[in-house]
PDB file of C-alpha atoms in Angstrom:
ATOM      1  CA  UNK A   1      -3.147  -8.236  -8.362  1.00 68.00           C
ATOM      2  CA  UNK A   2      -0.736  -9.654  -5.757  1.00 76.00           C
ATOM      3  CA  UNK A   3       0.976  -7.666  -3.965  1.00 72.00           C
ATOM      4  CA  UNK A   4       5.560  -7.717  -5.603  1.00 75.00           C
ATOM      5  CA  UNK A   5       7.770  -8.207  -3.983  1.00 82.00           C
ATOM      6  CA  UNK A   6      10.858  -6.132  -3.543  1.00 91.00           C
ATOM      7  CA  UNK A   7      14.123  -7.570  -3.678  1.00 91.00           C
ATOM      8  CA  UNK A   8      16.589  -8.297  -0.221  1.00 92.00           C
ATOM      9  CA  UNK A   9      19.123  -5.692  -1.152  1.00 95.00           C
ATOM     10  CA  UNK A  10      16.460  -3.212  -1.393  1.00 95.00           C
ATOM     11  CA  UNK A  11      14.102  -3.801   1.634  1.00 95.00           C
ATOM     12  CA  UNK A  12      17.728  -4.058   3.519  1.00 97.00           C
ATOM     13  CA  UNK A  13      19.232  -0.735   2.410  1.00 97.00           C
ATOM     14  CA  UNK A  14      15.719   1.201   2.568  1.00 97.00           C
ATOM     15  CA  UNK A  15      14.913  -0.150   6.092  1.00 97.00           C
ATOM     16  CA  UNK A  16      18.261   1.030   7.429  1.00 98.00           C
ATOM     17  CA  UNK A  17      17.193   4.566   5.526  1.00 98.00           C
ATOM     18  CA  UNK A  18      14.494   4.401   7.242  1.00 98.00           C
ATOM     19  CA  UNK A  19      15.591   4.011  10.653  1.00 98.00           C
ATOM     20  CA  UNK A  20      18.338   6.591  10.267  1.00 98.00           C
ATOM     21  CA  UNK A  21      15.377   9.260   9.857  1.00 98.00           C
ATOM     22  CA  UNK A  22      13.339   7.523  12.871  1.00 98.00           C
ATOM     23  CA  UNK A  23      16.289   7.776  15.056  1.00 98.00           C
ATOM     24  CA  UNK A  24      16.252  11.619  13.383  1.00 98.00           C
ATOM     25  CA  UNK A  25      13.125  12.129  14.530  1.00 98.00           C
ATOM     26  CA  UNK A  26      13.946  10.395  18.442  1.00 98.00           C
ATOM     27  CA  UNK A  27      12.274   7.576  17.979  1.00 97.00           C
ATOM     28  CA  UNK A  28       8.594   9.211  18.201  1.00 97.00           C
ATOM     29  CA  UNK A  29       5.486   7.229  19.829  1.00 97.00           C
ATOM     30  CA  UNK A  30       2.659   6.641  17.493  1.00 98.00           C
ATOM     31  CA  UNK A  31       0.707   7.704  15.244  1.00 97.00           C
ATOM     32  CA  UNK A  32       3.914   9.405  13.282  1.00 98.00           C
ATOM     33  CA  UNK A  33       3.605  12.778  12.884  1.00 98.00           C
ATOM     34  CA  UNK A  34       5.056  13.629   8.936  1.00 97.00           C
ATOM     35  CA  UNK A  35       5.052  17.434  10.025  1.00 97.00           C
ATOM     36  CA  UNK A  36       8.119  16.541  11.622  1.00 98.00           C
ATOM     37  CA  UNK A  37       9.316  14.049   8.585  1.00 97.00           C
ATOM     38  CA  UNK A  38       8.784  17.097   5.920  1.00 96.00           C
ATOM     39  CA  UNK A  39      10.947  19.243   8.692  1.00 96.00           C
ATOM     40  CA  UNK A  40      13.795  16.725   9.426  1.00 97.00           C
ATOM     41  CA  UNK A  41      13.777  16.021   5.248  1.00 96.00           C
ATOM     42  CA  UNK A  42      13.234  19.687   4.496  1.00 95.00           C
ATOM     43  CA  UNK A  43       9.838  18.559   2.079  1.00 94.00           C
ATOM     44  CA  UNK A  44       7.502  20.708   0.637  1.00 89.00           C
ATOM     45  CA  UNK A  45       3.898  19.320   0.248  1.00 89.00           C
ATOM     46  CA  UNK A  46       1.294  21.075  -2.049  1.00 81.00           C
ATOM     47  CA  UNK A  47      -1.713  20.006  -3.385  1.00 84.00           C
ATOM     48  CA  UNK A  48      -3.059  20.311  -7.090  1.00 78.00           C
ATOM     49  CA  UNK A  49      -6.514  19.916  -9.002  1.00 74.00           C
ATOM     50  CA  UNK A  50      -6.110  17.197 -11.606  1.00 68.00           C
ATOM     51  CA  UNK A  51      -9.671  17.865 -12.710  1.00 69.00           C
ATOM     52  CA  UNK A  52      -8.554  21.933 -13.715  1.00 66.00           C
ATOM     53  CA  UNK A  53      -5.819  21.624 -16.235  1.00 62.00           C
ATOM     54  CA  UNK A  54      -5.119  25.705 -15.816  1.00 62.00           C
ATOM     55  CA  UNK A  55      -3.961  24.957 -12.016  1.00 58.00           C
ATOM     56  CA  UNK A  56      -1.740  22.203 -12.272  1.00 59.00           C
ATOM     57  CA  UNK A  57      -0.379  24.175 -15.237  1.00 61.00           C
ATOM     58  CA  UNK A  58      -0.027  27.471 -13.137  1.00 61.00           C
ATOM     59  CA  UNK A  59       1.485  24.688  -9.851  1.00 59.00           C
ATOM     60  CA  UNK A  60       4.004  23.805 -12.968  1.00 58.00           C
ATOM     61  CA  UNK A  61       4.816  27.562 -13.839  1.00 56.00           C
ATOM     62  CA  UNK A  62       5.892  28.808 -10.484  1.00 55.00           C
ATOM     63  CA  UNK A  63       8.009  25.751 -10.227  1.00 52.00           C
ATOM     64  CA  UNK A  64      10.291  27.145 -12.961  1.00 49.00           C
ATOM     65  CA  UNK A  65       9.721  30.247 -11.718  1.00 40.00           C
ATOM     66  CA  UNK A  66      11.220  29.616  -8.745  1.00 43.00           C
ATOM     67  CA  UNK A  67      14.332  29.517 -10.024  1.00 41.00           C
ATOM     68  CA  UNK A  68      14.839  25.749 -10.477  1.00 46.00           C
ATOM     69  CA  UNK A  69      14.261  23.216 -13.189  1.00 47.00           C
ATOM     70  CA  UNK A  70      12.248  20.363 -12.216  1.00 47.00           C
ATOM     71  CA  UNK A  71      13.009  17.950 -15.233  1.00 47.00           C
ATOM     72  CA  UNK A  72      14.302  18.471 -18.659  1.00 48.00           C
ATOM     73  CA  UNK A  73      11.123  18.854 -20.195  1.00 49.00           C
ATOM     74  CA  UNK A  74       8.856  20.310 -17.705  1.00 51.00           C
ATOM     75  CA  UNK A  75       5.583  19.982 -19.737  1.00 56.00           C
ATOM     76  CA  UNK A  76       6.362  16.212 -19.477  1.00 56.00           C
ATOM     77  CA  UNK A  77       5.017  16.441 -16.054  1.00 60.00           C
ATOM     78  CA  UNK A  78       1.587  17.817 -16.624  1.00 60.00           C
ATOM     79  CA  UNK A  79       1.473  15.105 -19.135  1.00 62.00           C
ATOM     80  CA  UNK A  80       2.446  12.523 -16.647  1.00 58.00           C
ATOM     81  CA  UNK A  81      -0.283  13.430 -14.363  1.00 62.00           C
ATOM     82  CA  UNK A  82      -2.607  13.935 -16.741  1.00 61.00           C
ATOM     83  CA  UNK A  83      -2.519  10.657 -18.210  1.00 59.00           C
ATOM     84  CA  UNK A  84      -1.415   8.470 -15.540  1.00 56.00           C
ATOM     85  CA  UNK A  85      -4.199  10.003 -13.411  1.00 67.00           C
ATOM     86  CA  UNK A  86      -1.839  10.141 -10.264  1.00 70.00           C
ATOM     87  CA  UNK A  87      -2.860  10.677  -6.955  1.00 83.00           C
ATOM     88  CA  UNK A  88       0.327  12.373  -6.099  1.00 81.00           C
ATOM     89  CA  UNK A  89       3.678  12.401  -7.767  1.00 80.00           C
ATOM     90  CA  UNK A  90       7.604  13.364  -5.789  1.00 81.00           C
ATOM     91  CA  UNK A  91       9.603  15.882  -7.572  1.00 78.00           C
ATOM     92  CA  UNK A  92      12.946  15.165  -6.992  1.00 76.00           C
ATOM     93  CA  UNK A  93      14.857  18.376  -7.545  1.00 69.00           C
ATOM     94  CA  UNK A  94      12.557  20.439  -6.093  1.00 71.00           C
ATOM     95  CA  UNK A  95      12.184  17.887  -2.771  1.00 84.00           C
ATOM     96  CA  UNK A  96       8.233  18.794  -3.219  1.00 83.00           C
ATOM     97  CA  UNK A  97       5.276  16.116  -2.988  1.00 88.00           C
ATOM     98  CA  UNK A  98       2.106  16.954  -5.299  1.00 83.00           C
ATOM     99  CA  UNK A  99      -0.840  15.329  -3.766  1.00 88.00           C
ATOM    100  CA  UNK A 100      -4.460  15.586  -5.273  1.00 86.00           C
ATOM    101  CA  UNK A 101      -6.189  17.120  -3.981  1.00 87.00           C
ATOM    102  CA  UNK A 102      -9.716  15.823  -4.955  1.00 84.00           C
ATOM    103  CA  UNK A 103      -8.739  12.413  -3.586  1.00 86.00           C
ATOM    104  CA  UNK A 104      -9.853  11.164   0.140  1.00 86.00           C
ATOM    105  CA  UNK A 105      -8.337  12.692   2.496  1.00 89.00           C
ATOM    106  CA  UNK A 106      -7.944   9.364   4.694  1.00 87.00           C
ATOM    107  CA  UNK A 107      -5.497   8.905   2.074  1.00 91.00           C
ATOM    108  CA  UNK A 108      -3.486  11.860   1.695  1.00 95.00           C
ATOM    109  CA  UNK A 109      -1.596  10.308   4.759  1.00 96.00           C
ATOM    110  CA  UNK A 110      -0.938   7.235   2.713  1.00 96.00           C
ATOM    111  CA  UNK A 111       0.195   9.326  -0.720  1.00 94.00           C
ATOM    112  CA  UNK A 112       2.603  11.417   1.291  1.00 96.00           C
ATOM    113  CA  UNK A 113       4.243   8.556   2.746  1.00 96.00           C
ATOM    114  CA  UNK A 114       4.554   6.536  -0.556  1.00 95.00           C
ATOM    115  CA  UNK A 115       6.153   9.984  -1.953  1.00 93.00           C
ATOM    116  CA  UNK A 116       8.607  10.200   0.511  1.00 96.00           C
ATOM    117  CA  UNK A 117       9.559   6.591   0.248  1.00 95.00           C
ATOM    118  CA  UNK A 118      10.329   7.836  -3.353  1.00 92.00           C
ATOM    119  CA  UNK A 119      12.195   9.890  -1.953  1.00 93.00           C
ATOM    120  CA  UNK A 120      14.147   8.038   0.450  1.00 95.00           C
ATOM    121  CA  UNK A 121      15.517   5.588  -2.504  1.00 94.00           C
ATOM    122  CA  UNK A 122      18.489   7.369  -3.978  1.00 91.00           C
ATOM    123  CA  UNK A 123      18.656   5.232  -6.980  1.00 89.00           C
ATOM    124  CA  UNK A 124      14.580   6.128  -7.634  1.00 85.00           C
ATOM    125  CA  UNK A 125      15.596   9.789  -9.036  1.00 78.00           C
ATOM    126  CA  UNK A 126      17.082   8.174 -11.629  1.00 71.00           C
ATOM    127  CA  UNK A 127      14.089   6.958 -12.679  1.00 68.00           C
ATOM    128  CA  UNK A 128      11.118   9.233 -12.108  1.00 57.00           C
ATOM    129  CA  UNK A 129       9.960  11.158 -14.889  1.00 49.00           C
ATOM    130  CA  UNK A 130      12.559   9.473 -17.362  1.00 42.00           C
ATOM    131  CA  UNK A 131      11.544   8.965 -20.673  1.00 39.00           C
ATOM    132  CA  UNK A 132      13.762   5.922 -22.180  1.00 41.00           C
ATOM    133  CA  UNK A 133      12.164   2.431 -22.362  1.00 42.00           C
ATOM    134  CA  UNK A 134      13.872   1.048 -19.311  1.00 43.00           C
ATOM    135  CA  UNK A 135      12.305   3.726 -17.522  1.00 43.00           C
ATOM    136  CA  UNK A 136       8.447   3.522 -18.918  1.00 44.00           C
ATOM    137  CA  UNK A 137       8.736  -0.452 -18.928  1.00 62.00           C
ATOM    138  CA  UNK A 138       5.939  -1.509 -16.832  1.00 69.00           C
ATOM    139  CA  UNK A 139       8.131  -4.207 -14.793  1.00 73.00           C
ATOM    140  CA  UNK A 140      10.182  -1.674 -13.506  1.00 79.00           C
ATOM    141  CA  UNK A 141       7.537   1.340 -12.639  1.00 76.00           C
ATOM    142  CA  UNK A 142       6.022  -1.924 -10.499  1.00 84.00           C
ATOM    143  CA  UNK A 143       9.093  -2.685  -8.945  1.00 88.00           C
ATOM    144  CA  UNK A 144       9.333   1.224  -7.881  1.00 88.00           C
ATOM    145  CA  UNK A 145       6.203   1.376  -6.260  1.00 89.00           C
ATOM    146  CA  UNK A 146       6.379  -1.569  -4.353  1.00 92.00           C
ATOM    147  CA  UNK A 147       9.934  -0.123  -3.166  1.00 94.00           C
ATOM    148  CA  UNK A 148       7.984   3.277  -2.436  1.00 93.00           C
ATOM    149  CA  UNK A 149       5.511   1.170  -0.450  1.00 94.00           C
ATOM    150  CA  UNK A 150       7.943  -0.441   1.536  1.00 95.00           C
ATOM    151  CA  UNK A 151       9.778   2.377   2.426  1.00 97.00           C
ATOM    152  CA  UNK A 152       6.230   3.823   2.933  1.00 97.00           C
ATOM    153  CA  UNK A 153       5.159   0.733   5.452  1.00 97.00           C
ATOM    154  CA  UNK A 154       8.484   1.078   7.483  1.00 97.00           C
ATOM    155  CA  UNK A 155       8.108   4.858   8.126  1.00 98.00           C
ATOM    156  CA  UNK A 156       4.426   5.277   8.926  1.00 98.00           C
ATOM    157  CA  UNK A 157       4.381   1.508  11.007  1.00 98.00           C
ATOM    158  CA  UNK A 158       7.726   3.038  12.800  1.00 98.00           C
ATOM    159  CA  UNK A 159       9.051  -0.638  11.440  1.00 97.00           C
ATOM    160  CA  UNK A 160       9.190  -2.702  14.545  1.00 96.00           C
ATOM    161  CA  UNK A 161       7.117  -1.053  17.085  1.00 97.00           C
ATOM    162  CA  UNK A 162       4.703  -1.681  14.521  1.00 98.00           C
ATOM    163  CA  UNK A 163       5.326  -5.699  14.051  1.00 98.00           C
ATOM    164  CA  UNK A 164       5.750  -6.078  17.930  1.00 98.00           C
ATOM    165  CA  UNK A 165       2.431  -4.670  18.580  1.00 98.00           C
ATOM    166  CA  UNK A 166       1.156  -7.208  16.006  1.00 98.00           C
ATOM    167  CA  UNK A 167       2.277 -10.249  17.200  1.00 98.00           C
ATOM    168  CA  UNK A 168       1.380  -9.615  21.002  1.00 98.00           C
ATOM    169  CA  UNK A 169      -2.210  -9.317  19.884  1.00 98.00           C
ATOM    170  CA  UNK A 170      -3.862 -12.016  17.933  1.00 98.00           C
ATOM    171  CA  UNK A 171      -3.935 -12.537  14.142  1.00 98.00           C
ATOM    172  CA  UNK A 172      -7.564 -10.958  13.638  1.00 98.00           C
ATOM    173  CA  UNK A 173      -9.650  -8.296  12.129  1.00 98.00           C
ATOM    174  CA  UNK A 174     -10.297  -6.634  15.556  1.00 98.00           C
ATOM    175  CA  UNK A 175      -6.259  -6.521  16.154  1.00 98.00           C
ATOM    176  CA  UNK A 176      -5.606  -4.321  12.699  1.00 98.00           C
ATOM    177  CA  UNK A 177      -8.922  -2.147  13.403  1.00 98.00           C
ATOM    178  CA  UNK A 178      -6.696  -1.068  16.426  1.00 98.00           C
ATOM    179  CA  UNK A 179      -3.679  -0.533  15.043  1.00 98.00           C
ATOM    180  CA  UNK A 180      -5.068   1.412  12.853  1.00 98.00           C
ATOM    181  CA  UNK A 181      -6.064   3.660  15.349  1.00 98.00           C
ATOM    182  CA  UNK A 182      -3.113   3.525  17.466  1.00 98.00           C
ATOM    183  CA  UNK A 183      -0.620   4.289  14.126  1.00 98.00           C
ATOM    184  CA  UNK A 184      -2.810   6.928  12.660  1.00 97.00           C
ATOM    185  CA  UNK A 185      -2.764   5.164   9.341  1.00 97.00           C
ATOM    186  CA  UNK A 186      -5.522   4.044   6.977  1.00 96.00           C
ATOM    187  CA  UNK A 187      -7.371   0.584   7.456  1.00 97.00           C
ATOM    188  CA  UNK A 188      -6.356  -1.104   3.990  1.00 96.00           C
ATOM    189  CA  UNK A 189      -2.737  -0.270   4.913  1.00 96.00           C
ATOM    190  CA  UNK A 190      -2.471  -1.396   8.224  1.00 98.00           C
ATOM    191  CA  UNK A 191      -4.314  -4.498   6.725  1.00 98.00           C
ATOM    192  CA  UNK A 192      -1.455  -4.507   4.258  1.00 96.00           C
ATOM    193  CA  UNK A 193       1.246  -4.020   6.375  1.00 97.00           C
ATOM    194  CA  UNK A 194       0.145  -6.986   9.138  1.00 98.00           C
ATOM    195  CA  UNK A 195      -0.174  -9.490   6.845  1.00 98.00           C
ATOM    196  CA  UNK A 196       3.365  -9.049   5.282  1.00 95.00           C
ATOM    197  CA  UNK A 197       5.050  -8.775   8.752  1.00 96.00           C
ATOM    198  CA  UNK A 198       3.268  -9.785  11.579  1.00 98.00           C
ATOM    199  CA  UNK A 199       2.803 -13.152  12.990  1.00 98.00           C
ATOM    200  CA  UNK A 200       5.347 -14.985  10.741  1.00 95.00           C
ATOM    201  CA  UNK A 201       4.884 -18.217  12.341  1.00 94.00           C
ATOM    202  CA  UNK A 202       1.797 -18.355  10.510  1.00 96.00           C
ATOM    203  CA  UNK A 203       0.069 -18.307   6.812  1.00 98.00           C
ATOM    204  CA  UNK A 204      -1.733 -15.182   6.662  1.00 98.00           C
ATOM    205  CA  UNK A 205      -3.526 -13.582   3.876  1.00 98.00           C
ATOM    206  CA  UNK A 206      -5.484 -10.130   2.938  1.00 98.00           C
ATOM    207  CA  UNK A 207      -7.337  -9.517  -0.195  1.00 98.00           C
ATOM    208  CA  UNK A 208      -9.063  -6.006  -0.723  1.00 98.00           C
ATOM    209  CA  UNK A 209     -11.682  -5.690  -3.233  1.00 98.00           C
ATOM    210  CA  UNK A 210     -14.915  -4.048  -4.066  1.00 97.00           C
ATOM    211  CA  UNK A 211     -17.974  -4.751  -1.625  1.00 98.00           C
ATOM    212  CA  UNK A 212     -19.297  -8.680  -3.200  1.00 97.00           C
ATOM    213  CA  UNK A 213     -22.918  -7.549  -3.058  1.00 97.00           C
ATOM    214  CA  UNK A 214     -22.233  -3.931  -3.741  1.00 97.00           C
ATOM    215  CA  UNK A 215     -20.314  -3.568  -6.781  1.00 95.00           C
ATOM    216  CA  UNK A 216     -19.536   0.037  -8.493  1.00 95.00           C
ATOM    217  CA  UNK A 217     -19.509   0.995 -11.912  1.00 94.00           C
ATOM    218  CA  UNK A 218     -16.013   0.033 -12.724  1.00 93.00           C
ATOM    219  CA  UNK A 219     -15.918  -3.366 -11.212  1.00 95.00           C
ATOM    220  CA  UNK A 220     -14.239  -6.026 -13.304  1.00 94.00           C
ATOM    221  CA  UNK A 221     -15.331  -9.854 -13.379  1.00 92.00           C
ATOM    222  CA  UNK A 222     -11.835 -10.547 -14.512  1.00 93.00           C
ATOM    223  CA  UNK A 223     -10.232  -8.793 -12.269  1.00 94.00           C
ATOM    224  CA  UNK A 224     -12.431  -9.244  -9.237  1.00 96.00           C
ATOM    225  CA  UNK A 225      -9.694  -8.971  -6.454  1.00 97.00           C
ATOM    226  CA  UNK A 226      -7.886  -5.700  -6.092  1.00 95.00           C
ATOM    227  CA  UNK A 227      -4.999  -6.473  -4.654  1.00 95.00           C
ATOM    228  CA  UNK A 228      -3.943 -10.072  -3.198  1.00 96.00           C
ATOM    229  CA  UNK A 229      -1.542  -9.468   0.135  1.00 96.00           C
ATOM    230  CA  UNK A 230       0.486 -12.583   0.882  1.00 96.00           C
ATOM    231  CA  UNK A 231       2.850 -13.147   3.759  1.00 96.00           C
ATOM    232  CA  UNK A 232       6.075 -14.825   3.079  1.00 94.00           C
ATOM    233  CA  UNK A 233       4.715 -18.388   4.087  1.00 96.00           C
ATOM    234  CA  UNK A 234       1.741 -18.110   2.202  1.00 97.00           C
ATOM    235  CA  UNK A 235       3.098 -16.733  -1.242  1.00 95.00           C
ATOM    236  CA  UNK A 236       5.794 -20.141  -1.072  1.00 95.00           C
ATOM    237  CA  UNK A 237       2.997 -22.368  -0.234  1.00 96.00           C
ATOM    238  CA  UNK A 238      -0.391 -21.021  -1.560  1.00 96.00           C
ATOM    239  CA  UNK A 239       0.939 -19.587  -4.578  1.00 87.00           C
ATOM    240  CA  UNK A 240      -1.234 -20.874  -6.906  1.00 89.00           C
ATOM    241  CA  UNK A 241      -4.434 -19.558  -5.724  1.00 92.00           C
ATOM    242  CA  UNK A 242      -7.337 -19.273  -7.412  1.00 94.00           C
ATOM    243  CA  UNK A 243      -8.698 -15.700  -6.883  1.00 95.00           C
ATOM    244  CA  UNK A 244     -12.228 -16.173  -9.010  1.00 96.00           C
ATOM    245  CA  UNK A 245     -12.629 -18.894  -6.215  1.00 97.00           C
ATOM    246  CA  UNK A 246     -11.892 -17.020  -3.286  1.00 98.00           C
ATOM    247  CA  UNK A 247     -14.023 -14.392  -3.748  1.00 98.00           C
ATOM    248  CA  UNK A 248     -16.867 -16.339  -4.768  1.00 98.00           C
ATOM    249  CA  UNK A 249     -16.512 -18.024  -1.431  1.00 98.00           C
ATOM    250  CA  UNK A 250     -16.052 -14.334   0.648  1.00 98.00           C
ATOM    251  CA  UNK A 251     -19.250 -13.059  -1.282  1.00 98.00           C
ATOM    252  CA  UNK A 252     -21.074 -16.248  -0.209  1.00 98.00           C
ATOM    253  CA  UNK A 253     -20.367 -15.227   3.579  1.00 98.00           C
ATOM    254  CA  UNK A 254     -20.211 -11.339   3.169  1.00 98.00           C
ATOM    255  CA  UNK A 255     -23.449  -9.430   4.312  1.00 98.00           C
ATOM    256  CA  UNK A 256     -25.053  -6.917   2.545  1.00 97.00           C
ATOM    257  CA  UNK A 257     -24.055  -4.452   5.405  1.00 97.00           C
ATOM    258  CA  UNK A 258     -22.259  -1.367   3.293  1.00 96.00           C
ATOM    259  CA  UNK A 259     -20.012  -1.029   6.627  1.00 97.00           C
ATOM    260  CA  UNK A 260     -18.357  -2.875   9.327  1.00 98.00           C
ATOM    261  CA  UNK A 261     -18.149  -6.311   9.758  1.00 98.00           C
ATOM    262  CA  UNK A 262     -19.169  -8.343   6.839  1.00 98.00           C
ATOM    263  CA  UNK A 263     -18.943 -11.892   8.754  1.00 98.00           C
ATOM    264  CA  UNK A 264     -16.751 -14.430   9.315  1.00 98.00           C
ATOM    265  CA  UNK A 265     -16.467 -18.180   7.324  1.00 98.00           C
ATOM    266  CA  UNK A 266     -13.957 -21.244   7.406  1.00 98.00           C
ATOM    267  CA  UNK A 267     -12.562 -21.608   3.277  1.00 98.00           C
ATOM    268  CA  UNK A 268     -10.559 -24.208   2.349  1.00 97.00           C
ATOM    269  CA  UNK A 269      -7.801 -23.823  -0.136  1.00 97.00           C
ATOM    270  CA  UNK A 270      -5.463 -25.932  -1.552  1.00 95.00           C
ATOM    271  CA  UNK A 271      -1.462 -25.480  -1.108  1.00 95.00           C
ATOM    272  CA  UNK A 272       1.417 -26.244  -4.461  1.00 94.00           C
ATOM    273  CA  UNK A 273       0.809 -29.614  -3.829  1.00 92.00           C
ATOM    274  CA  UNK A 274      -2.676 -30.477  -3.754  1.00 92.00           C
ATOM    275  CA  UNK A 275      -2.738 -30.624   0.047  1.00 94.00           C
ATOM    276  CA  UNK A 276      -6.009 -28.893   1.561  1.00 95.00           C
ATOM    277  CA  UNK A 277      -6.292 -26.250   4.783  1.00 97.00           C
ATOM    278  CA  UNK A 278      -8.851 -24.249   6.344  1.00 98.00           C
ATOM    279  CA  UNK A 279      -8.461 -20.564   7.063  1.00 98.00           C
ATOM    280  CA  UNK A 280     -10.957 -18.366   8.991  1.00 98.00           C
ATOM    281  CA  UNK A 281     -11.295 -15.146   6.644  1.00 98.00           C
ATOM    282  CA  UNK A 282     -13.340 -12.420   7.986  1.00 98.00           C
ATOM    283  CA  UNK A 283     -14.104  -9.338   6.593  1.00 98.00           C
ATOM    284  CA  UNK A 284     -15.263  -5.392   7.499  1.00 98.00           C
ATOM    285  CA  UNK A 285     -16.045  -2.836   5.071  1.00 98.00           C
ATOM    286  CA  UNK A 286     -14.941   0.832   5.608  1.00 95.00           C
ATOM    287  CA  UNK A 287     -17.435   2.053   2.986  1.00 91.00           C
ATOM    288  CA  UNK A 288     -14.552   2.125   0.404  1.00 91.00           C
ATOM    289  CA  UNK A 289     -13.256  -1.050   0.326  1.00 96.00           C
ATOM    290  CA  UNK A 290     -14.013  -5.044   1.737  1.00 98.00           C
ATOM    291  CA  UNK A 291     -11.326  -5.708   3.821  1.00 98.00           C
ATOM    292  CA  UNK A 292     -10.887  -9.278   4.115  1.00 98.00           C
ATOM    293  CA  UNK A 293      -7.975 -11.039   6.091  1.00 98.00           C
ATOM    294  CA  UNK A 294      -7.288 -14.719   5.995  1.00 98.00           C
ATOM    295  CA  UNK A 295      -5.805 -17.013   8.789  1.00 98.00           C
ATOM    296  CA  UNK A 296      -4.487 -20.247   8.912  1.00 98.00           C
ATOM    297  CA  UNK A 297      -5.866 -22.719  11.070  1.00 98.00           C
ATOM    298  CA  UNK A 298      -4.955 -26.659  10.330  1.00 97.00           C
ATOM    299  CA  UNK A 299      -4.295 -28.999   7.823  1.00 96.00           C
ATOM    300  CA  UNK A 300      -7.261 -31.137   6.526  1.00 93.00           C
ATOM    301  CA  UNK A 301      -5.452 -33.582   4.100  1.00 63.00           C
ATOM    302  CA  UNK A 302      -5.418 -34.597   0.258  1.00 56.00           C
ATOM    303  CA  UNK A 303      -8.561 -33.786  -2.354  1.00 52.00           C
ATOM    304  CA  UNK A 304      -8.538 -36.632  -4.643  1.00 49.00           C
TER     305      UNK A 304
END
């Protein structure tokens, strides 16, 4: 799946939303601390068991009994949860963030962020928990969370500090290990975020998928890439991609290693117009995922 992109109007108005609450917060040092985003925003995070249908039920029933309706049809959210299987969900009227809490917490940073990017769209409360066909259409609950994301990327990567870092270290594995560290955010997001923003003079690339030589049970042939992150450059000039390809050629170089670096190989691939360049992919595992990130280095020439 490659990774949508949200429109100009969008990115503009949610990066100046962002900022506003950055500025809010006094223009903090990394790693964020969202303590101080639930104060500033007056959130309220709780965590619920989406394997024990009685708790999230009970979560639900204190909700109303608070003393304020959460949606029109309230059972609609136990329903959404339930067969969505959401990680976490953002209830606008209530300004709370459900999180699950049987999911890793390395991620629960992640979720919270994505909620509050929710959040931080005015025009996504119109959406959320809607029940009309514009609503459930599956082109616009994509175009949502890659808004949510966004908004996501620019609070926890405290937008530029995040990109200038980037580009005064070089376009490698080792530089996003250490970001990672520095921003207090997951690997496959500061992965995410680095090839989208950083270093835009070149053609950059991330792909995150299951280990090659350690597959789980729910691993799809078809599918075999999880998610396909392009920069600008590359999604206008490598477009047409051939992701059965590429992984085949990061399996061939991958170890067997379940963690840390996998290796490192030269793959070729060919741009829109036939034209053919070698990257230098390398890739590191953090147990969950194969991290894999892609960068350009020349032009070879024609494949006839």
């Amino acid at each position: 799946m490659k990774n949508p992109t949200v429109g100009k109007h969008e990115a503009e108005d949610l990066k100046k939303i962002v900022e506003k609450v950055i500025k809010g917060l006094g223009n903090p040092k990394p790693p964020l601390d969202l303590r101080d985003v639930r104060e500033l925003l007056k959130l309220d995070v709780r965590y619920y068991s989406s394997t024990n249908d009685s708790f999230l039920q009970e979560t639900i029933s204190r909700m109303k009994i608070a003393g304020k309706q959460i949606i029109k049809r309230p059972s609609l959210l136990l329903d959404v949860v339930k067969k969505a299987k959401l990680s976490a969900l953002w209830i606008p009227d209530h300004k709370r963030i459900l999180i699950d809490e049987s999911t890793p917490k390395l991620k629960h940073r992640w979720f919270e962020g994505h909620e509050i990017g929710h959040g931080l769209a005015p025009w996504h409360k119109l959406f959320l928990f809607g029940d009309n066909q514009e609503t459930l259409g599956q082109g616009c609950h994509e175009q949502l969370e890659a808004e949510a994301n966004f908004a996501a990327g620019q609070l926890l990567f405290l937008q530029d500090r995040f990109v200038i870092e980037g580009n005064d270290n070089q376009a490698n594995m080792k530089t996003v290990l250490q970001l990672s560290e520095v921003f207090g955010n997951t690997k496959t997001s500061t992965l995410w975020r680095f090839v989208e923003e950083c270093h835009e003079d070149k053609f950059l690339v991330g792909v995150i998928s299951q280990h090659p030589h350690h597959p789980k049970n729910d691993f799809d042939a078809l599918a075999p890439i999880k998610h396909l992150v392009e920069s600008p450059g590359f999604k206008e000039q490598f477009g047409n991609i051939n992701v059965f390809n590429l992984f085949a050629s990061i399996k061939k170089y991958c170890s067997r290693n379940k963690g840390g670096p996998l290796g490192t190989a030269m793959i070729r691939l060919l741009d829109v117009n036939g034209d053919a360049h070698d990257f230098r992919f390398e890739s590191f595992s953090n147990s969950y995922e194969c991290l894999t990130l892609g960068v350009y280095v020349r032009k070879v020439g024609i494949i006839f």
